[in-house]
Amino acid sequence: MPTPPVQRSWRAALAIYLRAPVITMLFLGFSAGLPFLLVFSTLSAWLRSDGVEVAAIGFFSWIGILYSIKFFWAPVVDRLALPLLTRTFGQRRGWMLLAQALIAGGLVGLASLNPTDNLAMVAALALVVAFGSATQDIAIDAFRIESAPDDIQAAMASTYIIGYRGGLLAAGAGALYVASAYSWEVAYLSMAALVGIGVITVLLRPEPARLSLNTQLIHEPRVRAFLRTSRGKPKLLRRSGAWLLGAVVCPFTDFFSRHRLKALWLLVFIAVFRISDLAMASMANPLYIDMGFSLATIANVTNIFGIAMSISGGILGGLLVARYGIGPILVLGAAAATLTNLLFAALALAGESLPFLVMAIIGDNLANGLASAVFIAFLSSLTSKAYTATQYALFSSLMTLPGKFLSGFGGMVVAAEGYATFFVIATALGLPAILLAIWVSRDRDLVPRPVPRAA
């Protein structure tokens, strides 16, 4: 059973945001958010402005699949030592530096191309950037979990969200401004230079303390059993088998052995926690447009209020978890993220109403910022320190896939039933998450209740 956290005063909870590991995640979050739009909407804008056909641009959305299947190579990031880099910087920092090199190299390569003449090469380099970005996400998540105890993970998640939003702004609005003032080549070279923020952060911060790979492997009963039964076999076969068992099999068996029958319900909870807000996401912009709002109004409200509220929600979530623990705030986050979808149903019924639009954007982003911060902290607490990269990559992929899948049917529901009914259905999808959050919050083995601090 995990050690119960000590309940902090409000002053002590606020002071958490001044800790070095928490501040570090601000810059690593920026590094994680920067490449995302550069292979999606920003790249699409460049391709279209250079005359690339819309049909061809649509296929570039498939690049995003890499972010949803990153758990396939997470065991490699978790366990494979990189020549020179791991020895010099450590496992986590070495992989982050390699990923950042891939991102920067891919962006420099993109800057040197004319998309209309080299569309295949543009696609290849965009894949390099996306692969580097997804790999960096794996390493950053592992670095975050291993750098600090569970009770400040929510604060680290909230500063990560702030940094990530900053990276999105730089790669979105920032890149477009530079491209309009100079050129797309200068814009992408500027973004490649901003990768240096992540590089400098990695170089300045220490590698988290962790057991060596050989020590971890030798403590695995399955690995020891394999080594005993494979005596007399070729050395390469024994080493490869031990590595595969430790890197691929053990992360999954470890989770089920620790949580037993609860493991399946935990996986269901992870899958449904964000299903409500992810399922409705595809129909938010069509709703605004069909209600009659101008593109300028949509951009101003969603960017200004949306980003501000998302950041505020993340900070609030980290503060509340530090003060009250993960359990009650997990229930609050699940309920808020689900029930705020009703604001969009109200907007659909109200029509073109700016106050209703602002209310929906504020409520939705505030709730999702809070829910994201507490849920990242919860997933981090479920992750074994021996398999941080692999287990967290699996959790984060499972968290987004069901909602993204259901989101694809949103247009069909709206066409048949209308926007208001669609957002009510999206709200109903989140009710199981609230019930499971209540179950999790009452389980002291999963979320220990904070112990009142000594006077």
XYZ file of C-alpha atoms in Angstrom:
455
model
C 0.000 0.000 0.000
C 1.429 3.438 -0.922
C 2.521 5.766 1.855
C -0.282 8.266 2.600
C 0.685 11.843 1.693
C 0.711 14.554 4.337
C -2.066 17.121 3.996
C -0.482 20.505 3.274
C -1.532 24.028 4.133
C -2.520 26.296 1.233
C 0.835 28.092 1.549
C 2.775 24.842 1.368
C 0.645 23.708 -1.574
C 1.455 26.916 -3.474
C 5.152 26.580 -2.613
C 5.262 23.303 -4.562
C 5.236 25.340 -7.775
C 8.646 26.786 -6.847
C 10.349 23.383 -6.702
C 12.938 22.658 -9.379
C 11.252 19.484 -10.756
C 7.961 21.381 -11.137
C 9.584 24.329 -12.921
C 11.516 21.916 -15.135
C 8.272 20.534 -16.555
C 7.338 24.017 -17.794
C 10.237 23.907 -20.264
C 9.938 20.236 -21.103
C 6.220 20.793 -21.724
C 7.125 23.538 -24.209
C 9.543 21.139 -25.891
C 6.797 18.497 -26.143
C 4.153 20.883 -27.501
C 6.358 22.599 -30.085
C 6.561 19.851 -32.760
C 2.896 18.827 -32.620
C 1.333 21.511 -34.826
C 4.379 21.641 -37.096
C 3.324 18.308 -38.607
C -0.421 19.073 -38.495
C -2.266 22.374 -38.914
C 0.810 24.562 -39.445
C 2.191 22.149 -42.028
C -1.237 21.972 -43.689
C -1.321 25.767 -43.934
C 2.124 25.770 -45.588
C 1.178 23.026 -48.050
C -2.073 24.710 -49.036
C -0.465 28.141 -49.390
C 2.062 26.582 -51.770
C -0.725 25.119 -53.905
C -0.735 21.474 -52.759
C -4.090 19.783 -53.431
C -6.469 19.483 -50.469
C -6.903 15.735 -51.073
C -3.159 15.195 -50.702
C -3.022 17.351 -47.568
C -5.730 15.187 -45.980
C -3.464 12.137 -46.005
C -0.967 13.980 -43.800
C -3.407 13.590 -40.885
C -2.366 9.924 -40.743
C 0.946 11.081 -39.319
C -0.906 11.555 -36.034
C -1.299 7.794 -35.682
C 2.299 7.678 -34.436
C 1.234 9.483 -31.247
C -1.446 6.864 -30.554
C 0.774 3.808 -31.035
C 3.883 5.015 -29.217
C 3.493 2.205 -26.669
C 4.857 -0.162 -29.327
C 8.377 1.259 -29.033
C 8.106 2.504 -25.434
C 9.842 -0.677 -24.131
C 12.855 0.215 -26.270
C 12.960 3.751 -24.836
C 12.506 2.303 -21.361
C 15.266 -0.291 -21.497
C 17.613 0.083 -24.480
C 20.836 1.912 -23.629
C 22.004 4.299 -26.343
C 25.685 4.186 -27.258
C 27.532 7.128 -25.690
C 24.354 9.101 -24.888
C 23.129 6.831 -22.072
C 26.607 6.549 -20.586
C 27.071 10.339 -20.668
C 23.593 11.655 -19.805
C 21.595 8.699 -18.483
C 18.710 6.676 -19.903
C 16.004 9.359 -19.834
C 18.082 12.373 -20.788
C 19.912 10.425 -23.488
C 16.659 9.446 -25.204
C 15.289 12.987 -24.880
C 18.385 14.399 -26.570
C 18.154 11.840 -29.391
C 14.460 12.658 -29.902
C 15.184 16.389 -29.917
C 17.904 15.857 -32.506
C 15.387 14.029 -34.720
C 12.854 16.845 -34.301
C 15.342 19.629 -35.041
C 16.885 17.730 -37.963
C 13.460 17.009 -39.455
C 12.410 20.670 -39.163
C 15.624 21.891 -40.790
C 15.072 19.373 -43.579
C 11.487 20.568 -44.091
C 12.678 24.169 -44.248
C 14.955 23.292 -47.173
C 12.190 21.804 -49.356
C 9.680 23.120 -51.852
C 6.518 21.119 -50.997
C 5.044 21.152 -54.508
C 8.171 19.522 -55.949
C 9.068 17.256 -53.005
C 5.801 16.188 -51.414
C 6.998 12.634 -50.699
C 10.122 13.934 -48.963
C 8.003 16.413 -46.978
C 5.868 13.487 -45.790
C 8.970 11.469 -44.866
C 10.504 14.315 -42.857
C 7.163 15.035 -41.173
C 7.141 11.391 -40.072
C 10.660 11.847 -38.665
C 9.510 14.891 -36.682
C 6.391 13.083 -35.414
C 8.384 9.984 -34.455
C 10.917 12.131 -32.619
C 8.093 14.026 -30.907
C 6.276 10.855 -29.769
C 9.577 9.379 -28.562
C 10.337 12.572 -26.641
C 6.881 12.313 -25.011
C 7.712 8.791 -23.804
C 11.041 9.893 -22.326
C 9.618 13.067 -20.743
C 6.788 11.153 -19.062
C 9.267 8.660 -17.617
C 11.599 11.489 -16.531
C 8.705 13.301 -14.802
C 7.469 10.243 -12.909
C 10.959 9.296 -11.737
C 11.984 12.853 -10.772
C 9.561 13.449 -7.902
C 7.143 11.690 -5.500
C 3.474 11.110 -6.310
C 2.183 14.001 -4.206
C 3.688 16.663 -6.491
C 2.971 14.921 -9.795
C -0.211 16.969 -10.288
C 1.742 20.219 -9.887
C 4.294 18.926 -12.410
C 1.447 17.989 -14.747
C -0.051 21.479 -14.498
C 3.231 23.242 -15.357
C 3.708 20.707 -18.153
C 0.271 21.691 -19.520
C 1.235 25.398 -19.382
C 4.494 24.715 -21.212
C 2.753 22.491 -23.740
C 0.243 25.235 -24.527
C 3.143 27.638 -24.974
C 4.732 25.250 -27.448
C 1.457 25.021 -29.362
C 1.213 28.804 -29.519
C 4.785 29.108 -30.795
C 4.263 26.428 -33.445
C 0.813 27.711 -34.413
C 0.413 31.480 -34.264
C 4.171 32.084 -33.922
C 5.117 30.106 -37.011
C 2.331 31.727 -39.044
C 3.481 35.208 -38.047
C 7.074 34.452 -39.030
C 5.975 32.872 -42.313
C 3.837 35.895 -43.218
C 6.627 38.330 -42.365
C 9.481 36.377 -43.947
C 8.965 32.890 -45.402
C 8.048 29.340 -44.494
C 11.739 28.431 -44.600
C 12.535 31.022 -41.923
C 9.502 29.916 -39.908
C 10.570 26.265 -39.762
C 14.205 27.173 -39.104
C 12.985 29.339 -36.204
C 11.006 26.421 -34.816
C 14.088 24.184 -35.133
C 16.036 26.756 -33.093
C 13.335 26.702 -30.380
C 13.997 22.984 -29.902
C 17.091 24.268 -28.120
C 14.912 25.209 -25.119
C 14.301 21.521 -24.466
C 17.931 20.630 -25.121
C 19.202 23.217 -22.621
C 16.680 22.025 -20.021
C 17.831 18.409 -20.412
C 21.483 19.435 -20.096
C 20.848 21.488 -16.944
C 18.708 18.993 -15.034
C 20.081 15.792 -13.445
C 19.109 12.283 -14.480
C 16.571 10.746 -12.065
C 17.943 8.085 -9.758
C 17.011 4.564 -10.856
C 18.386 1.035 -10.694
C 20.657 -0.116 -13.487
C 19.142 -2.275 -16.227
C 21.062 -5.379 -15.103
C 19.895 -4.871 -11.507
C 16.276 -4.464 -12.611
C 16.425 -7.564 -14.772
C 17.983 -9.768 -12.125
C 15.183 -8.868 -9.682
C 12.518 -10.086 -12.112
C 11.356 -13.643 -11.179
C 10.432 -14.392 -14.812
C 13.850 -13.287 -16.014
C 15.614 -15.376 -13.367
C 13.486 -18.394 -14.285
C 14.301 -17.927 -17.969
C 18.021 -17.679 -17.245
C 17.865 -20.874 -15.155
C 15.999 -22.874 -17.797
C 18.167 -21.560 -20.650
C 21.519 -22.602 -19.186
C 23.730 -24.029 -21.885
C 22.042 -21.972 -24.614
C 24.012 -19.416 -26.658
C 24.887 -16.310 -24.662
C 23.287 -13.978 -27.212
C 20.001 -15.915 -27.045
C 19.932 -15.787 -23.251
C 20.673 -12.053 -23.170
C 18.097 -11.252 -25.852
C 15.442 -13.378 -24.160
C 16.107 -11.816 -20.766
C 15.904 -8.322 -22.284
C 12.625 -9.027 -24.091
C 11.066 -10.516 -20.971
C 12.145 -7.563 -18.854
C 11.253 -4.870 -21.402
C 8.052 -6.204 -22.986
C 6.441 -8.904 -20.832
C 7.216 -7.792 -17.284
C 5.702 -4.262 -17.510
C 2.307 -5.821 -18.232
C 2.545 -8.720 -15.775
C 3.780 -6.294 -13.100
C 0.647 -4.141 -13.428
C -1.707 -7.137 -13.193
C 0.214 -8.757 -10.348
C 0.090 -5.557 -8.302
C -3.598 -4.833 -8.851
C -4.988 -8.311 -9.676
C -8.753 -8.157 -10.391
C -8.724 -4.384 -9.958
C -6.402 -4.122 -12.960
C -9.168 -4.693 -15.511
C -11.425 -2.098 -13.886
C -8.532 0.353 -13.748
C -7.952 -0.108 -17.480
C -11.664 0.498 -18.109
C -11.467 3.641 -15.964
C -8.448 4.905 -17.899
C -10.259 4.262 -21.193
C -13.439 6.123 -20.221
C -12.086 8.997 -18.103
C -11.719 11.378 -21.077
C -14.156 9.686 -23.445
C -16.771 12.410 -23.003
C -14.674 15.457 -23.921
C -12.712 13.649 -26.644
C -15.891 12.300 -28.269
C -17.387 15.794 -28.565
C -14.222 17.541 -29.735
C -14.771 16.980 -33.463
C -18.122 18.798 -33.418
C -17.119 21.884 -31.402
C -15.873 24.015 -34.323
C -18.730 22.960 -36.660
C -21.153 24.005 -33.890
C -19.609 27.479 -33.637
C -19.738 27.953 -37.397
C -23.293 26.667 -37.782
C -24.425 28.929 -34.951
C -23.252 31.876 -37.064
C -20.099 32.954 -35.218
C -17.374 34.493 -37.381
C -13.978 32.823 -37.655
C -12.407 35.840 -35.933
C -14.783 35.497 -32.970
C -14.149 31.764 -32.726
C -10.385 32.264 -32.838
C -10.406 35.064 -30.267
C -12.666 33.301 -27.771
C -11.151 29.809 -28.083
C -7.556 31.087 -28.023
C -7.783 33.821 -25.384
C -10.331 32.345 -22.985
C -9.668 28.731 -23.891
C -5.933 28.752 -23.293
C -6.196 30.956 -20.203
C -8.822 28.691 -18.661
C -6.950 25.509 -19.551
C -3.829 26.847 -17.839
C -5.877 28.046 -14.845
C -7.562 24.662 -14.585
C -4.215 22.881 -14.649
C -2.809 25.087 -11.886
C -5.987 24.705 -9.831
C -5.872 20.925 -10.258
C -2.264 20.731 -9.101
C -3.012 22.979 -6.118
C -6.095 21.004 -5.049
C -4.282 17.660 -5.322
C -1.398 19.000 -3.233
C -3.915 20.192 -0.618
C -6.501 17.372 -0.580
C -4.901 14.415 -2.374
C -5.743 12.702 -5.657
C -8.970 10.873 -4.658
C -11.552 13.648 -4.186
C -10.103 15.796 -6.975
C -10.254 12.813 -9.348
C -14.023 12.698 -8.781
C -14.275 16.473 -9.206
C -12.296 16.327 -12.462
C -14.373 13.483 -13.913
C -17.634 15.247 -13.037
C -16.485 18.643 -14.333
C -15.119 17.302 -17.635
C -18.346 15.381 -18.235
C -21.007 17.853 -17.118
C -19.506 20.893 -18.862
C -20.525 19.275 -22.159
C -24.043 20.385 -21.255
C -22.836 23.965 -21.773
C -22.424 23.157 -25.472
C -25.936 21.708 -25.561
C -27.166 24.987 -24.052
C -25.202 26.918 -26.679
C -26.794 24.852 -29.456
C -30.244 25.694 -28.108
C -29.434 29.387 -27.515
C -28.077 29.991 -31.014
C -25.615 32.782 -31.788
C -25.052 34.055 -28.262
C -21.606 35.367 -27.393
C -22.147 35.070 -23.607
C -23.124 31.403 -24.029
C -20.064 30.802 -26.234
C -17.720 32.393 -23.698
C -19.371 30.428 -20.872
C -18.987 27.132 -22.762
C -15.323 27.786 -23.625
C -14.429 28.881 -20.095
C -16.211 25.968 -18.433
C -14.937 23.319 -20.843
C -11.285 24.386 -20.763
C -11.206 25.031 -17.019
C -12.680 21.578 -16.370
C -10.387 19.812 -18.837
C -7.288 21.553 -17.489
C -8.163 20.463 -13.951
C -9.113 16.935 -15.023
C -5.931 16.503 -17.065
C -3.677 17.567 -14.201
C -5.241 15.219 -11.638
C -5.513 12.312 -14.068
C -1.869 12.569 -15.095
C -0.995 12.480 -11.400
C -3.201 9.408 -10.914
C -1.692 7.563 -13.899
C 1.769 8.417 -12.606
C 0.905 6.873 -9.238
C -0.197 3.652 -10.997
C 3.069 3.411 -12.890
C 5.833 1.230 -11.502
C 9.167 3.046 -11.275
C 10.770 -0.017 -12.853
C 8.734 0.361 -16.083
C 7.783 4.025 -16.202
C 8.100 4.605 -19.959
C 6.313 1.434 -21.063
C 3.437 1.501 -18.594
C 2.724 5.215 -18.890
C 2.808 5.070 -22.703
C 0.241 2.272 -22.568
C -1.971 4.239 -20.155
C -1.815 7.475 -22.150
C -2.597 5.675 -25.414
C -5.536 3.837 -23.839
C -6.772 7.135 -22.413
C -7.219 8.765 -25.839
C -8.043 5.973 -28.294
C -11.726 5.243 -27.373
C -12.701 8.914 -27.373
C -10.917 9.611 -30.642
C -12.599 6.595 -32.235
C -16.091 7.641 -31.135
C -15.395 11.221 -32.202
C -15.402 10.048 -35.812
C -19.133 9.267 -35.560
C -19.997 12.714 -34.218
C -21.044 14.087 -37.603
C -23.492 11.235 -38.154
C -25.170 11.840 -34.772
C -25.402 15.594 -35.384
C -26.869 15.044 -38.860
C -29.506 12.684 -37.458
C -30.325 14.241 -34.081
C -28.890 17.763 -33.979
C -26.167 19.404 -31.914
C -28.041 19.618 -28.602
C -28.811 15.890 -28.547
C -25.239 15.071 -29.562
C -23.742 16.958 -26.612
C -26.229 15.370 -24.215
C -25.134 11.940 -25.517
C -21.497 12.982 -25.068
C -22.314 13.901 -21.474
C -23.942 10.503 -20.888
C -20.769 8.794 -22.152
C -18.876 10.332 -19.243
C -21.174 9.083 -16.467
C -19.326 5.730 -16.073
C -16.115 7.715 -15.546
C -17.693 9.567 -12.610
C -18.890 6.316 -11.007
C -15.491 4.658 -11.462
C -13.744 7.769 -10.106
C -15.863 7.472 -6.935
C -14.855 3.796 -6.634
C -11.169 4.632 -7.113
C -11.302 7.530 -4.627
C -12.615 5.188 -1.919
C -9.883 2.607 -2.405
C -7.093 3.440 0.038
C -4.697 1.106 -1.793
C -5.033 3.184 -4.974
C -5.296 6.714 -3.564
C -4.257 6.972 0.094
C -6.081 9.708 1.968
C -3.809 12.583 3.057
C -2.795 12.520 6.715
C -3.361 15.849 8.515
C -0.041 17.581 9.044
C 1.354 17.810 12.536
C 0.662 21.037 14.390
